[in-house]
Amino acid sequence: ISINCAGIKSPNPFWLASGPPTNTAYQIANAFRAGWGGAVWKTLSDDPVVNVASRYGGISLANQRLMGLNNIELISDRSLADNLKEIAQVKKEFPHHAVIASVMVASTQNAWHEVTKKIQDVGVDGFELNFGCPHGMSERGQGSAVGQVPEYCERITSWVKEVSTLPVLVKLTPNVADIVPMGRAAKKGGADGISLINTINSIMGVDLDTFSPRPSVDGLGSHGGYCGPAVKPIALNMVAALASDP
């Protein structure tokens, strides 16, 4: 069941998406030992953030089954140098498993060129451009702030393709009225593939004592990204829309 996805080879088609389970070499090495064929390393940047806890909220059906999760998780909270060192370690131990670097940096050609070159030098198998994060990064002009504007999506994808020697996947945001123009923009920018979908902007509830969104940290909260079983029909609809677009 080995695959070749847009030029990225792995022993099976089961990959871990970029997120909390793919933030360190320890986590990804354990995943590969357990049988996962690939992993998208939690989003790298030249300007890491500070993550806080609690980061998650949930909503259940009749208080019996979890329908969806909301997270206020941001990009990697570790330096680019630390992440690159660990990526090299993982590829040395698991040379035949797919390691894809999720990337999000400032929306300048120079920033994307520099980070792309640094990351591909440590042996990753491909890139995933994070144009999907709906919270926490938009004020920097990153994440869904890129993925909601076709011109930005095309431009940044083309910047990466100018220097990348590896396959480039573009992760699109579902927080748009129509996903097709975004997919066309990624293709026009030279993307080798498209990743769907990122999380959906949401508020899971309100803490009636503090009137802050849940999950709250020290009485404060924020909107976050919604994922889980409840978003699958939305994801499938967007995959179908892009797959059927000529």
Tab-separated table of C-alpha atoms in Angstrom:
chain	number	residue	atom	x	y	z
A	1	ILE	CA	0.000	0.000	0.000
A	2	SER	CA	2.951	2.325	-0.563
A	3	ILE	CA	2.078	5.549	-2.354
A	4	ASN	CA	3.524	8.408	-4.363
A	5	CYS	CA	1.520	11.552	-3.623
A	6	ALA	CA	2.549	14.476	-5.831
A	7	GLY	CA	6.096	13.135	-5.768
A	8	ILE	CA	6.145	12.391	-2.032
A	9	LYS	CA	6.662	8.692	-1.323
A	10	SER	CA	5.599	6.858	1.839
A	11	PRO	CA	5.055	3.243	2.912
A	12	ASN	CA	1.298	3.805	3.272
A	13	PRO	CA	-1.259	6.577	2.690
A	14	PHE	CA	-1.908	7.255	6.374
A	15	TRP	CA	-0.371	10.554	7.443
A	16	LEU	CA	-0.692	12.622	10.579
A	17	ALA	CA	-1.841	16.159	9.875
A	18	SER	CA	0.003	19.187	11.175
A	19	GLY	CA	-1.000	19.766	14.788
A	20	PRO	CA	-0.187	19.057	18.436
A	21	PRO	CA	0.704	15.361	17.760
A	22	THR	CA	3.415	16.387	15.249
A	23	ASN	CA	5.269	19.074	17.180
A	24	THR	CA	8.404	17.099	18.108
A	25	ALA	CA	10.707	14.352	16.881
A	26	TYR	CA	9.645	12.228	19.868
A	27	GLN	CA	5.996	12.315	18.819
A	28	ILE	CA	6.569	11.669	15.125
A	29	ALA	CA	9.088	8.876	15.730
A	30	ASN	CA	6.556	7.144	17.975
A	31	ALA	CA	3.896	7.570	15.300
A	32	PHE	CA	6.116	5.997	12.644
A	33	ARG	CA	6.911	3.077	14.935
A	34	ALA	CA	3.163	2.607	15.427
A	35	GLY	CA	2.643	2.328	11.670
A	36	TRP	CA	1.922	5.807	10.331
A	37	GLY	CA	3.400	6.328	6.878
A	38	GLY	CA	3.952	10.063	7.046
A	39	ALA	CA	3.538	13.193	9.106
A	40	VAL	CA	3.139	16.893	8.441
A	41	TRP	CA	5.395	18.645	10.956
A	42	LYS	CA	3.540	21.201	13.052
A	43	THR	CA	3.678	24.567	11.329
A	44	LEU	CA	7.174	26.045	11.242
A	45	SER	CA	7.985	29.738	11.255
A	46	ASP	CA	10.929	32.054	11.727
A	47	ASP	CA	8.917	33.708	14.518
A	48	PRO	CA	7.529	31.102	16.963
A	49	VAL	CA	4.617	31.812	19.289
A	50	VAL	CA	3.729	31.100	22.902
A	51	ASN	CA	0.977	28.513	23.242
A	52	VAL	CA	-1.206	28.328	26.319
A	53	ALA	CA	-3.456	25.769	27.992
A	54	SER	CA	-6.289	24.844	28.068
A	55	ARG	CA	-6.433	24.861	24.292
A	56	TYR	CA	-9.441	22.715	23.494
A	57	GLY	CA	-13.213	22.744	23.705
A	58	GLY	CA	-15.695	20.075	22.669
A	59	ILE	CA	-19.343	19.682	21.793
A	60	SER	CA	-21.203	16.399	22.237
A	61	LEU	CA	-24.375	14.876	20.838
A	62	ALA	CA	-26.816	14.367	23.717
A	63	ASN	CA	-23.794	14.456	26.046
A	64	GLN	CA	-22.868	10.988	24.835
A	65	ARG	CA	-20.665	11.296	21.770
A	66	LEU	CA	-18.128	13.916	20.826
A	67	MET	CA	-19.198	15.624	17.599
A	68	GLY	CA	-16.441	18.160	17.257
A	69	LEU	CA	-13.436	19.837	18.802
A	70	ASN	CA	-12.450	23.467	18.912
A	71	ASN	CA	-8.815	24.423	19.429
A	72	ILE	CA	-6.950	27.666	19.950
A	73	GLU	CA	-3.678	25.973	19.136
A	74	LEU	CA	-1.242	28.122	17.172
A	75	ILE	CA	1.897	27.293	15.191
A	76	SER	CA	5.014	25.694	16.672
A	77	ASP	CA	6.084	27.225	19.958
A	78	ARG	CA	9.701	26.190	19.329
A	79	SER	CA	12.431	27.853	17.314
A	80	LEU	CA	13.017	27.012	13.672
A	81	ALA	CA	16.537	25.804	14.524
A	82	ASP	CA	15.217	23.324	17.102
A	83	ASN	CA	12.612	21.984	14.696
A	84	LEU	CA	15.069	21.608	11.820
A	85	LYS	CA	17.501	19.689	14.011
A	86	GLU	CA	14.744	17.254	14.995
A	87	ILE	CA	13.469	16.880	11.434
A	88	ALA	CA	16.954	15.803	10.364
A	89	GLN	CA	17.030	13.276	13.214
A	90	VAL	CA	13.679	11.777	12.216
A	91	LYS	CA	14.627	11.481	8.538
A	92	LYS	CA	17.877	9.776	9.480
A	93	GLU	CA	16.004	7.176	11.539
A	94	PHE	CA	13.053	6.825	9.138
A	95	PRO	CA	14.397	7.568	5.644
A	96	HIS	CA	11.454	5.926	3.858
A	97	HIS	CA	8.680	7.696	5.788
A	98	ALA	CA	7.232	10.961	4.526
A	99	VAL	CA	8.027	14.095	6.513
A	100	ILE	CA	6.300	17.186	5.169
A	101	ALA	CA	7.043	20.614	6.611
A	102	SER	CA	4.058	22.848	7.259
A	103	VAL	CA	5.190	26.448	6.872
A	104	MET	CA	3.799	29.875	7.713
A	105	VAL	CA	5.887	33.052	7.634
A	106	ALA	CA	5.460	36.743	6.886
A	107	SER	CA	3.944	37.469	3.486
A	108	THR	CA	7.138	38.659	1.811
A	109	GLN	CA	9.107	37.001	-0.955
A	110	ASN	CA	12.342	37.164	0.992
A	111	ALA	CA	10.871	35.511	4.107
A	112	TRP	CA	9.409	32.617	2.114
A	113	HIS	CA	12.597	32.152	0.089
A	114	GLU	CA	14.836	32.042	3.153
A	115	VAL	CA	12.702	29.664	5.201
A	116	THR	CA	12.046	27.345	2.250
A	117	LYS	CA	15.769	26.977	1.583
A	118	LYS	CA	16.587	26.327	5.237
A	119	ILE	CA	13.903	23.668	5.615
A	120	GLN	CA	14.609	21.710	2.440
A	121	ASP	CA	18.286	21.488	3.357
A	122	VAL	CA	17.519	19.179	6.323
A	123	GLY	CA	15.918	16.481	4.191
A	124	VAL	CA	12.153	16.951	4.298
A	125	ASP	CA	10.141	15.303	1.535
A	126	GLY	CA	7.886	18.235	0.723
A	127	PHE	CA	6.179	21.393	1.904
A	128	GLU	CA	2.657	22.196	3.028
A	129	LEU	CA	1.922	25.917	2.844
A	130	ASN	CA	-0.397	26.766	5.713
A	131	PHE	CA	-2.960	29.142	4.209
A	132	GLY	CA	-5.694	27.809	6.457
A	133	CYS	CA	-5.251	28.686	10.141
A	134	PRO	CA	-8.417	30.661	11.060
A	135	HIS	CA	-7.278	32.095	14.371
A	136	GLY	CA	-4.271	33.567	16.067
A	137	MET	CA	-2.239	34.360	12.947
A	138	SER	CA	-4.578	36.419	10.773
A	139	GLU	CA	-3.508	39.637	12.456
A	140	ARG	CA	-0.032	38.929	11.071
A	141	GLY	CA	-1.437	38.620	7.568
A	142	GLN	CA	-0.872	34.864	7.633
A	143	GLY	CA	-2.973	31.686	7.668
A	144	SER	CA	-6.529	32.189	6.461
A	145	ALA	CA	-5.726	35.845	5.724
A	146	VAL	CA	-3.788	34.395	2.767
A	147	GLY	CA	-6.123	31.505	2.024
A	148	GLN	CA	-9.141	33.778	1.658
A	149	VAL	CA	-7.614	35.919	-1.107
A	150	PRO	CA	-6.841	34.145	-4.406
A	151	GLU	CA	-4.188	36.676	-5.425
A	152	TYR	CA	-2.250	36.154	-2.170
A	153	CYS	CA	-2.547	32.391	-2.432
A	154	GLU	CA	-1.186	32.366	-5.971
A	155	ARG	CA	1.597	34.841	-5.235
A	156	ILE	CA	3.019	33.096	-2.173
A	157	THR	CA	2.771	29.674	-3.787
A	158	SER	CA	4.771	30.981	-6.742
A	159	TRP	CA	7.395	32.436	-4.375
A	160	VAL	CA	7.946	29.037	-2.780
A	161	LYS	CA	8.064	27.283	-6.144
A	162	GLU	CA	10.802	29.681	-7.244
A	163	VAL	CA	13.249	28.128	-4.784
A	164	SER	CA	11.782	24.775	-3.753
A	165	THR	CA	13.310	21.615	-5.176
A	166	LEU	CA	10.576	19.572	-3.475
A	167	PRO	CA	6.827	19.025	-4.002
A	168	VAL	CA	4.672	21.851	-2.668
A	169	LEU	CA	1.197	21.236	-1.261
A	170	VAL	CA	-1.147	24.104	-0.380
A	171	LYS	CA	-3.454	23.760	2.628
A	172	LEU	CA	-6.608	25.755	1.944
A	173	THR	CA	-9.020	27.247	4.446
A	174	PRO	CA	-12.714	26.274	4.467
A	175	ASN	CA	-13.558	29.748	5.760
A	176	VAL	CA	-14.588	31.009	2.331
A	177	ALA	CA	-17.832	31.197	0.393
A	178	ASP	CA	-16.397	29.187	-2.513
A	179	ILE	CA	-13.279	27.003	-2.319
A	180	VAL	CA	-12.840	26.683	-6.098
A	181	PRO	CA	-11.185	30.089	-6.760
A	182	MET	CA	-8.660	29.295	-4.013
A	183	GLY	CA	-7.825	25.936	-5.554
A	184	ARG	CA	-7.409	27.516	-8.972
A	185	ALA	CA	-5.090	30.142	-7.477
A	186	ALA	CA	-2.910	27.497	-5.838
A	187	LYS	CA	-2.694	25.604	-9.115
A	188	LYS	CA	-1.863	28.755	-11.035
A	189	GLY	CA	0.899	29.475	-8.513
A	190	GLY	CA	2.444	26.099	-9.333
A	191	ALA	CA	1.269	23.919	-6.430
A	192	ASP	CA	1.870	20.200	-6.858
A	193	GLY	CA	-1.161	19.331	-4.730
A	194	ILE	CA	-3.856	20.705	-2.438
A	195	SER	CA	-4.624	19.763	1.151
A	196	LEU	CA	-8.217	19.979	2.454
A	197	ILE	CA	-9.510	21.145	4.816
A	198	ASN	CA	-8.220	23.266	7.680
A	199	THR	CA	-10.389	23.993	10.699
A	200	ILE	CA	-13.581	26.053	10.587
A	201	ASN	CA	-13.754	29.302	12.535
A	202	SER	CA	-16.041	28.773	15.521
A	203	ILE	CA	-17.018	29.549	19.082
A	204	MET	CA	-17.927	26.435	21.065
A	205	GLY	CA	-19.744	28.186	23.870
A	206	VAL	CA	-19.621	31.005	26.386
A	207	ASP	CA	-18.545	30.781	30.029
A	208	LEU	CA	-21.522	32.325	31.825
A	209	ASP	CA	-19.379	33.351	34.783
A	210	THR	CA	-16.835	35.327	32.771
A	211	PHE	CA	-18.749	35.793	29.495
A	212	SER	CA	-15.617	34.705	27.632
A	213	PRO	CA	-15.622	32.122	24.825
A	214	ARG	CA	-14.756	28.538	25.710
A	215	PRO	CA	-12.145	27.212	26.115
A	216	SER	CA	-11.014	30.033	28.404
A	217	VAL	CA	-7.583	30.615	29.905
A	218	ASP	CA	-7.514	32.732	33.067
A	219	GLY	CA	-10.968	34.055	32.261
A	220	LEU	CA	-10.143	34.924	28.656
A	221	GLY	CA	-11.075	33.133	25.473
A	222	SER	CA	-11.062	33.391	21.699
A	223	HIS	CA	-12.654	32.013	18.601
A	224	GLY	CA	-10.898	28.889	17.386
A	225	GLY	CA	-10.726	26.170	14.763
A	226	TYR	CA	-13.506	23.550	14.638
A	227	CYS	CA	-12.634	19.988	13.624
A	228	GLY	CA	-13.809	16.439	14.235
A	229	PRO	CA	-16.605	14.235	12.866
A	230	ALA	CA	-19.032	17.137	12.416
A	231	VAL	CA	-16.905	18.843	9.755
A	232	LYS	CA	-16.458	15.789	7.509
A	233	PRO	CA	-19.512	16.547	5.296
A	234	ILE	CA	-18.204	20.075	4.731
A	235	ALA	CA	-14.767	18.735	3.887
A	236	LEU	CA	-16.127	16.184	1.435
A	237	ASN	CA	-18.202	18.847	-0.297
A	238	MET	CA	-15.128	21.026	-0.796
A	239	VAL	CA	-13.010	18.111	-2.012
A	240	ALA	CA	-15.728	17.250	-4.515
A	241	ALA	CA	-15.997	20.866	-5.678
A	242	LEU	CA	-12.284	21.040	-6.450
A	243	ALA	CA	-12.085	17.548	-7.925
A	244	SER	CA	-14.866	18.325	-10.379
A	245	ASP	CA	-13.514	21.718	-11.425
A	246	PRO	CA	-12.073	21.570	-14.936
